[in-house]
CSV table of C-alpha atoms in Angstrom, one decimal:
chain,number,residue,atom,x,y,z
A,1,UNK,CA,-92.7,45.4,-102.7
A,2,UNK,CA,-95.5,45.6,-104.0
A,3,UNK,CA,-98.3,42.3,-104.0
A,4,UNK,CA,-97.8,41.6,-107.8
A,5,UNK,CA,-94.0,41.2,-107.2
A,6,UNK,CA,-94.4,38.8,-104.5
A,7,UNK,CA,-96.6,36.8,-106.6
A,8,UNK,CA,-94.3,36.7,-109.3
A,9,UNK,CA,-91.7,36.0,-106.7
A,10,UNK,CA,-93.3,33.0,-104.9
A,11,UNK,CA,-95.0,31.8,-108.1
A,12,UNK,CA,-91.5,30.1,-109.3
A,13,UNK,CA,-92.4,26.8,-110.2
A,14,UNK,CA,-89.8,23.9,-109.9
A,15,UNK,CA,-90.0,21.6,-112.7
A,16,UNK,CA,-88.9,17.6,-111.7
A,17,UNK,CA,-88.3,14.4,-113.9
A,18,UNK,CA,-90.1,11.3,-113.7
A,19,UNK,CA,-93.4,10.6,-113.1
A,20,UNK,CA,-94.2,14.2,-111.6
A,21,UNK,CA,-93.8,16.1,-114.8
A,22,UNK,CA,-96.0,14.1,-116.7
A,23,UNK,CA,-99.0,14.2,-114.4
A,24,UNK,CA,-98.3,18.1,-114.2
A,25,UNK,CA,-98.4,18.3,-118.1
A,26,UNK,CA,-101.9,16.8,-118.0
A,27,UNK,CA,-103.1,17.6,-114.7
A,28,UNK,CA,-102.0,21.5,-115.7
A,29,UNK,CA,-105.2,21.8,-117.9
A,30,UNK,CA,-107.6,23.8,-116.2
A,31,UNK,CA,-110.4,21.8,-117.6
A,32,UNK,CA,-108.9,18.3,-116.3
A,33,UNK,CA,-107.6,20.2,-112.9
A,34,UNK,CA,-111.4,21.3,-112.7
A,35,UNK,CA,-112.7,18.2,-113.5
A,36,UNK,CA,-110.6,16.2,-110.6
A,37,UNK,CA,-111.6,18.8,-108.0
A,38,UNK,CA,-115.0,18.6,-109.1
A,39,UNK,CA,-115.4,14.8,-109.2
A,40,UNK,CA,-113.3,13.8,-106.0
A,41,UNK,CA,-114.6,16.7,-103.6
A,42,UNK,CA,-117.8,17.7,-105.1
A,43,UNK,CA,-119.5,14.1,-106.4
A,44,UNK,CA,-119.6,15.3,-109.8
A,45,UNK,CA,-121.2,18.7,-109.3
A,46,UNK,CA,-119.5,21.5,-111.4
A,47,UNK,CA,-118.2,23.7,-108.0
A,48,UNK,CA,-115.2,24.3,-110.0
A,49,UNK,CA,-115.0,26.4,-113.3
A,50,UNK,CA,-112.0,26.1,-115.6
A,51,UNK,CA,-111.8,30.0,-116.3
A,52,UNK,CA,-112.3,30.7,-112.5
A,53,UNK,CA,-108.4,28.9,-111.9
A,54,UNK,CA,-105.2,30.3,-112.0
A,55,UNK,CA,-102.1,28.7,-111.0
A,56,UNK,CA,-101.1,29.4,-107.4
A,57,UNK,CA,-96.8,28.9,-106.2
A,58,UNK,CA,-95.8,25.7,-106.1
A,59,UNK,CA,-92.6,26.9,-104.4
A,60,UNK,CA,-92.3,28.1,-101.0
A,61,UNK,CA,-89.4,29.0,-98.8
A,62,UNK,CA,-88.7,28.4,-95.2
A,63,UNK,CA,-86.2,28.8,-92.5
A,64,UNK,CA,-85.2,25.7,-91.1
A,65,UNK,CA,-84.5,25.2,-86.9
A,66,UNK,CA,-80.9,25.3,-87.9
A,67,UNK,CA,-81.7,29.2,-89.4
A,68,UNK,CA,-80.6,27.8,-93.0
A,69,UNK,CA,-83.2,28.4,-95.8
A,70,UNK,CA,-85.5,25.2,-97.4
A,71,UNK,CA,-87.8,24.8,-100.0
A,72,UNK,CA,-90.9,22.9,-100.1
A,73,UNK,CA,-92.3,22.0,-103.6
A,74,UNK,CA,-96.3,21.3,-104.9
A,75,UNK,CA,-97.1,19.4,-107.3
A,76,UNK,CA,-100.0,21.5,-108.7
A,77,UNK,CA,-101.7,24.3,-107.0
A,78,UNK,CA,-104.4,26.1,-108.3
A,79,UNK,CA,-106.7,29.0,-106.8
A,80,UNK,CA,-110.5,29.2,-107.4
A,81,UNK,CA,-112.1,32.7,-108.1
A,82,UNK,CA,-115.1,34.5,-108.2
A,83,UNK,CA,-115.0,37.6,-110.1
A,84,UNK,CA,-111.1,37.8,-109.5
A,85,UNK,CA,-111.4,37.0,-105.6
A,86,UNK,CA,-109.6,34.2,-104.4
A,87,UNK,CA,-112.1,31.8,-102.3
A,88,UNK,CA,-110.5,28.5,-101.9
A,89,UNK,CA,-107.2,27.0,-102.9
A,90,UNK,CA,-106.6,23.6,-104.3
A,91,UNK,CA,-103.5,21.4,-104.7
A,92,UNK,CA,-102.9,18.0,-106.3
A,93,UNK,CA,-99.8,15.9,-105.1
A,94,UNK,CA,-98.9,12.6,-107.2
A,95,UNK,CA,-97.8,9.8,-105.8
A,96,UNK,CA,-96.7,6.6,-108.1
A,97,UNK,CA,-94.9,4.7,-104.6
A,98,UNK,CA,-96.3,4.5,-100.9
A,99,UNK,CA,-95.1,7.1,-98.8
A,100,UNK,CA,-94.6,5.9,-94.8
A,101,UNK,CA,-94.4,10.2,-94.3
A,102,UNK,CA,-97.7,11.4,-96.7
A,103,UNK,CA,-99.5,13.5,-94.0
A,104,UNK,CA,-96.2,15.1,-92.5
A,105,UNK,CA,-95.6,16.5,-96.1
A,106,UNK,CA,-98.9,17.1,-96.9
A,107,UNK,CA,-99.0,19.2,-93.5
A,108,UNK,CA,-95.8,21.0,-94.8
A,109,UNK,CA,-97.7,21.6,-98.1
A,110,UNK,CA,-100.6,23.1,-96.8
A,111,UNK,CA,-98.7,25.1,-94.1
A,112,UNK,CA,-96.6,26.6,-96.4
A,113,UNK,CA,-99.5,27.6,-98.7
A,114,UNK,CA,-101.2,29.3,-95.3
A,115,UNK,CA,-98.1,31.1,-94.8
A,116,UNK,CA,-97.6,32.8,-98.1
A,117,UNK,CA,-101.6,33.8,-98.4
A,118,UNK,CA,-100.8,35.6,-94.5
A,119,UNK,CA,-97.8,37.4,-95.8
A,120,UNK,CA,-100.0,38.6,-99.2
A,121,UNK,CA,-102.6,39.9,-96.8
A,122,UNK,CA,-99.9,42.0,-94.7
A,123,UNK,CA,-98.0,43.2,-97.7
A,124,UNK,CA,-101.8,44.1,-99.0
A,125,UNK,CA,-102.4,45.9,-95.6
A,126,UNK,CA,-98.8,47.7,-95.9
A,127,UNK,CA,-99.7,48.9,-99.0
A,128,UNK,CA,-102.9,50.1,-98.3
A,129,UNK,CA,-101.5,52.0,-95.2
A,130,UNK,CA,-103.6,50.1,-92.8
A,131,UNK,CA,-101.0,47.6,-91.2
A,132,UNK,CA,-102.5,45.4,-88.4
A,133,UNK,CA,-100.8,45.4,-84.8
A,134,UNK,CA,-97.4,43.6,-84.9
A,135,UNK,CA,-98.4,40.2,-82.5
A,136,UNK,CA,-102.0,40.4,-84.0
A,137,UNK,CA,-100.3,40.5,-87.7
A,138,UNK,CA,-103.9,40.8,-89.7
A,139,UNK,CA,-107.7,42.2,-88.9
A,140,UNK,CA,-110.0,40.1,-87.3
A,141,UNK,CA,-112.1,40.1,-90.3
A,142,UNK,CA,-109.3,39.1,-92.6
A,143,UNK,CA,-110.2,35.7,-93.3
A,144,UNK,CA,-107.6,33.2,-95.2
A,145,UNK,CA,-108.6,31.0,-98.4
A,146,UNK,CA,-109.6,27.4,-97.4
A,147,UNK,CA,-106.7,24.7,-98.8
A,148,UNK,CA,-107.8,21.5,-100.0
A,149,UNK,CA,-105.2,18.7,-100.9
A,150,UNK,CA,-105.7,15.7,-102.5
A,151,UNK,CA,-103.2,13.0,-103.0
A,152,UNK,CA,-103.7,11.2,-106.0
A,153,UNK,CA,-102.0,7.5,-105.9
A,154,UNK,CA,-101.5,5.7,-109.0
A,155,UNK,CA,-100.3,2.5,-108.0
A,156,UNK,CA,-101.8,-0.6,-108.7
A,157,UNK,CA,-101.1,-2.2,-105.0
A,158,UNK,CA,-103.3,-1.1,-102.1
A,159,UNK,CA,-102.0,1.6,-100.2
A,160,UNK,CA,-100.5,0.6,-96.9
A,161,UNK,CA,-98.8,4.1,-96.1
A,162,UNK,CA,-100.4,6.0,-93.0
A,163,UNK,CA,-103.3,8.3,-93.8
A,164,UNK,CA,-103.2,10.6,-90.6
A,165,UNK,CA,-100.3,12.2,-88.6
A,166,UNK,CA,-101.4,9.5,-85.7
A,167,UNK,CA,-100.4,6.8,-87.7
A,168,UNK,CA,-97.5,7.5,-88.0
A,169,UNK,CA,-96.9,8.6,-84.3
A,170,UNK,CA,-96.0,6.4,-81.4
A,171,UNK,CA,-98.5,8.0,-79.6
A,172,UNK,CA,-99.6,6.9,-75.8
A,173,UNK,CA,-103.6,7.0,-75.5
A,174,UNK,CA,-103.1,9.1,-72.8
A,175,UNK,CA,-101.6,12.2,-75.3
A,176,UNK,CA,-104.2,11.5,-78.1
A,177,UNK,CA,-106.2,14.0,-77.3
A,178,UNK,CA,-103.4,16.5,-76.9
A,179,UNK,CA,-101.4,15.9,-80.0
A,180,UNK,CA,-104.0,17.4,-83.3
A,181,UNK,CA,-104.2,14.5,-86.1
A,182,UNK,CA,-103.8,15.3,-89.8
A,183,UNK,CA,-105.6,13.1,-92.2
A,184,UNK,CA,-104.7,13.1,-95.7
A,185,UNK,CA,-107.1,13.0,-99.0
A,186,UNK,CA,-105.8,10.2,-100.5
A,187,UNK,CA,-107.2,9.2,-103.8
A,188,UNK,CA,-106.3,5.5,-104.9
A,189,UNK,CA,-107.0,6.3,-108.8
A,190,UNK,CA,-106.6,2.3,-109.6
A,191,UNK,CA,-109.3,1.4,-107.5
A,192,UNK,CA,-112.0,3.9,-108.4
A,193,UNK,CA,-115.2,2.3,-108.7
A,194,UNK,CA,-117.0,2.3,-112.4
A,195,UNK,CA,-119.4,4.6,-110.9
A,196,UNK,CA,-116.7,7.2,-109.7
A,197,UNK,CA,-115.2,7.2,-112.7
A,198,UNK,CA,-118.0,7.7,-115.0
A,199,UNK,CA,-118.1,11.0,-113.5
A,200,UNK,CA,-115.4,12.5,-115.3
A,201,UNK,CA,-115.6,14.8,-118.0
A,202,UNK,CA,-112.4,15.1,-119.3
A,203,UNK,CA,-109.2,13.2,-120.0
A,204,UNK,CA,-108.5,12.4,-116.4
A,205,UNK,CA,-111.3,9.9,-116.8
A,206,UNK,CA,-109.2,7.8,-119.5
A,207,UNK,CA,-106.3,7.7,-116.9
A,208,UNK,CA,-108.8,6.6,-114.3
A,209,UNK,CA,-110.0,3.7,-116.6
A,210,UNK,CA,-106.4,2.9,-117.8
A,211,UNK,CA,-105.1,2.8,-114.1
A,212,UNK,CA,-107.9,0.7,-113.5
A,213,UNK,CA,-108.0,-1.4,-116.4
A,214,UNK,CA,-104.3,-2.3,-115.9
A,215,UNK,CA,-104.6,-3.6,-112.1
A,216,UNK,CA,-107.6,-6.0,-113.0
A,217,UNK,CA,-105.6,-6.9,-115.9
A,218,UNK,CA,-108.3,-6.2,-118.4
A,219,UNK,CA,-106.7,-3.6,-120.7
A,220,UNK,CA,-108.7,-5.1,-124.0
A,221,UNK,CA,-111.5,-3.6,-122.7
A,222,UNK,CA,-110.6,-0.3,-123.5
A,223,UNK,CA,-110.3,-0.9,-127.1
A,224,UNK,CA,-114.3,-0.3,-126.9
A,225,UNK,CA,-114.1,3.0,-125.1
A,226,UNK,CA,-115.5,5.8,-127.7
A,227,UNK,CA,-114.4,8.7,-125.2
A,228,UNK,CA,-112.4,11.9,-126.8
A,229,UNK,CA,-108.9,12.4,-126.4
A,230,UNK,CA,-108.7,16.1,-126.1
A,231,UNK,CA,-104.9,16.1,-125.0
A,232,UNK,CA,-103.5,13.5,-127.2
A,233,UNK,CA,-100.0,14.2,-126.7
A,234,UNK,CA,-100.2,14.7,-122.7
A,235,UNK,CA,-101.8,11.3,-122.5
A,236,UNK,CA,-99.3,9.2,-124.4
A,237,UNK,CA,-96.6,10.9,-122.3
A,238,UNK,CA,-98.3,9.8,-119.3
A,239,UNK,CA,-98.5,6.6,-120.4
A,240,UNK,CA,-95.0,6.2,-121.3
A,241,UNK,CA,-93.5,7.1,-118.5
A,242,UNK,CA,-95.8,5.2,-116.1
A,243,UNK,CA,-96.0,1.8,-117.7
A,244,UNK,CA,-92.6,1.9,-119.0
A,245,UNK,CA,-93.4,1.3,-122.7
A,246,UNK,CA,-91.6,3.4,-125.3
A,247,UNK,CA,-94.2,2.5,-127.8
A,248,UNK,CA,-96.5,5.3,-126.2
A,249,UNK,CA,-93.6,7.3,-127.3
A,250,UNK,CA,-93.2,5.8,-130.7
A,251,UNK,CA,-96.8,6.0,-131.6
A,252,UNK,CA,-97.3,10.1,-130.6
A,253,UNK,CA,-96.5,12.1,-133.8
A,254,UNK,CA,-98.6,9.5,-135.7
A,255,UNK,CA,-101.1,10.2,-133.5
A,256,UNK,CA,-100.9,13.6,-132.5
A,257,UNK,CA,-101.4,14.5,-136.3
A,258,UNK,CA,-104.1,12.0,-136.9
A,259,UNK,CA,-106.0,14.0,-134.6
A,260,UNK,CA,-106.4,17.3,-137.0
A,261,UNK,CA,-108.3,15.4,-139.6
A,262,UNK,CA,-110.3,12.8,-136.4
A,263,UNK,CA,-111.3,11.9,-132.9
A,264,UNK,CA,-108.6,9.7,-131.2
A,265,UNK,CA,-109.9,7.5,-128.9
A,266,UNK,CA,-108.6,3.9,-127.3
A,267,UNK,CA,-109.4,2.1,-129.9
A,268,UNK,CA,-107.7,3.9,-132.3
A,269,UNK,CA,-104.6,4.1,-130.0
A,270,UNK,CA,-104.1,0.3,-129.4
A,271,UNK,CA,-104.3,-0.5,-133.1
A,272,UNK,CA,-101.6,2.7,-134.2
A,273,UNK,CA,-99.7,1.1,-130.8
A,274,UNK,CA,-99.8,-2.7,-133.1
A,275,UNK,CA,-98.9,-1.1,-136.5
A,276,UNK,CA,-96.3,0.9,-135.2
A,277,UNK,CA,-94.6,-2.0,-133.5
A,278,UNK,CA,-94.5,-4.4,-136.5
A,279,UNK,CA,-93.5,-1.4,-138.7
A,280,UNK,CA,-90.8,-0.3,-136.8
A,281,UNK,CA,-89.3,-4.1,-136.3
A,282,UNK,CA,-89.5,-4.7,-139.8
A,283,UNK,CA,-87.5,-1.2,-140.9
A,284,UNK,CA,-84.9,-2.2,-138.2
A,285,UNK,CA,-84.6,-6.0,-139.7
A,286,UNK,CA,-84.3,-4.6,-142.9
A,287,UNK,CA,-81.7,-2.0,-142.4
A,288,UNK,CA,-79.5,-4.4,-140.1
A,289,UNK,CA,-79.5,-7.0,-142.9
A,290,UNK,CA,-78.3,-4.2,-145.8
A,291,UNK,CA,-75.7,-3.1,-143.9
A,292,UNK,CA,-74.6,-6.2,-142.8
A,293,UNK,CA,-74.3,-7.5,-146.2
A,294,UNK,CA,-73.0,-4.5,-147.6
A,295,UNK,CA,-69.5,-5.2,-145.2
A,296,UNK,CA,-69.5,-8.7,-146.5
A,297,UNK,CA,-69.6,-7.1,-150.5
A,298,UNK,CA,-67.3,-4.4,-149.9
A,299,UNK,CA,-64.2,-6.6,-150.0
A,300,UNK,CA,-65.1,-7.4,-153.3
A,301,UNK,CA,-66.3,-4.4,-155.2
A,302,UNK,CA,-66.8,-0.8,-155.1
A,303,UNK,CA,-68.7,0.6,-152.1
A,304,UNK,CA,-71.5,2.0,-154.3
A,305,UNK,CA,-72.0,-1.2,-156.6
A,306,UNK,CA,-71.9,-2.8,-152.8
A,307,UNK,CA,-74.9,-1.2,-151.4
A,308,UNK,CA,-77.1,-1.2,-154.3
A,309,UNK,CA,-76.3,-5.1,-154.5
A,310,UNK,CA,-76.7,-5.7,-150.7
A,311,UNK,CA,-80.1,-3.8,-151.0
A,312,UNK,CA,-81.5,-5.7,-153.2
A,313,UNK,CA,-80.5,-8.7,-152.0
A,314,UNK,CA,-81.6,-7.7,-148.4
A,315,UNK,CA,-84.9,-6.6,-149.7
A,316,UNK,CA,-85.8,-10.0,-150.8
A,317,UNK,CA,-84.8,-11.7,-147.7
A,318,UNK,CA,-86.1,-9.1,-145.4
A,319,UNK,CA,-89.3,-9.5,-146.7
A,320,UNK,CA,-89.8,-13.2,-146.3
A,321,UNK,CA,-88.1,-12.8,-142.2
A,322,UNK,CA,-90.1,-10.0,-141.8
A,323,UNK,CA,-93.4,-11.5,-142.4
A,324,UNK,CA,-92.0,-14.4,-140.0
A,325,UNK,CA,-91.0,-11.9,-137.5
A,326,UNK,CA,-94.5,-10.0,-137.9
A,327,UNK,CA,-96.4,-12.5,-137.3
A,328,UNK,CA,-94.8,-13.4,-134.4
A,329,UNK,CA,-95.1,-9.9,-133.0
A,330,UNK,CA,-98.6,-9.9,-133.7
A,331,UNK,CA,-99.5,-12.8,-132.2
A,332,UNK,CA,-97.5,-11.8,-129.0
A,333,UNK,CA,-99.2,-8.6,-129.4
A,334,UNK,CA,-102.6,-9.8,-129.3
A,335,UNK,CA,-101.8,-12.3,-126.3
A,336,UNK,CA,-100.5,-9.2,-124.3
A,337,UNK,CA,-104.0,-7.2,-125.0
A,338,UNK,CA,-106.2,-10.5,-123.9
A,339,UNK,CA,-107.2,-11.4,-127.2
A,340,UNK,CA,-108.8,-15.0,-127.9
A,341,UNK,CA,-106.9,-17.5,-129.8
A,342,UNK,CA,-109.6,-17.0,-133.1
A,343,UNK,CA,-109.4,-13.5,-132.9
A,344,UNK,CA,-105.6,-13.9,-133.0
A,345,UNK,CA,-106.3,-16.4,-136.3
A,346,UNK,CA,-108.5,-14.0,-137.9
A,347,UNK,CA,-106.0,-11.1,-137.4
A,348,UNK,CA,-103.0,-12.8,-138.7
A,349,UNK,CA,-105.2,-14.0,-141.7
A,350,UNK,CA,-106.6,-10.7,-142.6
A,351,UNK,CA,-103.1,-8.6,-142.3
A,352,UNK,CA,-100.7,-11.2,-143.9
A,353,UNK,CA,-103.5,-12.5,-146.3
A,354,UNK,CA,-102.6,-16.5,-145.4
A,355,UNK,CA,-104.6,-19.4,-146.0
A,356,UNK,CA,-106.2,-20.8,-142.6
A,357,UNK,CA,-103.9,-24.1,-142.3
A,358,UNK,CA,-100.8,-21.4,-142.9
A,359,UNK,CA,-102.2,-19.1,-140.5
A,360,UNK,CA,-102.7,-22.2,-138.0
A,361,UNK,CA,-99.4,-23.5,-138.2
A,362,UNK,CA,-97.8,-19.8,-136.8
A,363,UNK,CA,-100.1,-20.0,-133.8
A,364,UNK,CA,-98.8,-23.6,-132.7
A,365,UNK,CA,-95.4,-22.0,-133.2
A,366,UNK,CA,-95.6,-18.7,-131.3
A,367,UNK,CA,-98.7,-19.1,-129.2
A,368,UNK,CA,-97.6,-19.4,-126.0
């Protein structure tokens, strides 16, 4: 089997549903991946270049103790190359929840990558007619690429699981020197400091800022962030899954389309989110009212006439109901974004052209 064929065989990537999929969509981009490694490993230095990265195998097969074949799946693995030669390997593992076995999992991932590298070198030796001794397996000058795995934890509660192999073991003191430890490179994204987040140049900076703001209960501050969003669709998919809010998906098409004409940032996004919520609710109310009235009138007149009259009547009724509903939703959303009472009052007056006393009466009714 040639090296090329072996690479193709090993490079099968298993995509999973849920948060891992969303993370991959964003982190798979070379500019984002390189940025994450440069900041978290090299403290902002541009060591890893996007153009030098290529995908590595995220799926590996192994033989278990019972003789059966098993499979390990990494989230993302990329080779860093110089002049086409692999020099380093970087892996990203994404965690939304705390794992109490993470050190062993990372050990398995790293072992699989090193084992794949060994087999690749042995295949190359065989093709070149310079196989090493069976017991030695590789020549003394054949060195493997170092593997660096980062565990990105996206929870807003501090990580309480073990971060080393020793932390998982019931290990007597007199055995510690005989049991190698295996620490993981844990990154608690929501707990990164502002000066660390400022080093990111890619869209991952937006992700880190969102999680930090969510942990601190200060999402409103993001409205004034003017950084351009480069991967708009992927960011919205990311937030939709992680925050469990379908509104991120509802404004996705609108924002992707708008990005073709202008830059997209957090301010644009929060405004679009609010407008979409109001418009969707108004449309739903109009449709529900029209259908209800049409059904009631259908017993007395033809279906076509009933629908026409029902829609006309429903529009008038819904216009007033939508205004009331819209004001209520607007006040609720402003509170979610931590707007002040005066900011909310001004927004209600501006959007619905109300007098101050009318707007004030709505606030008294719906301001929690």
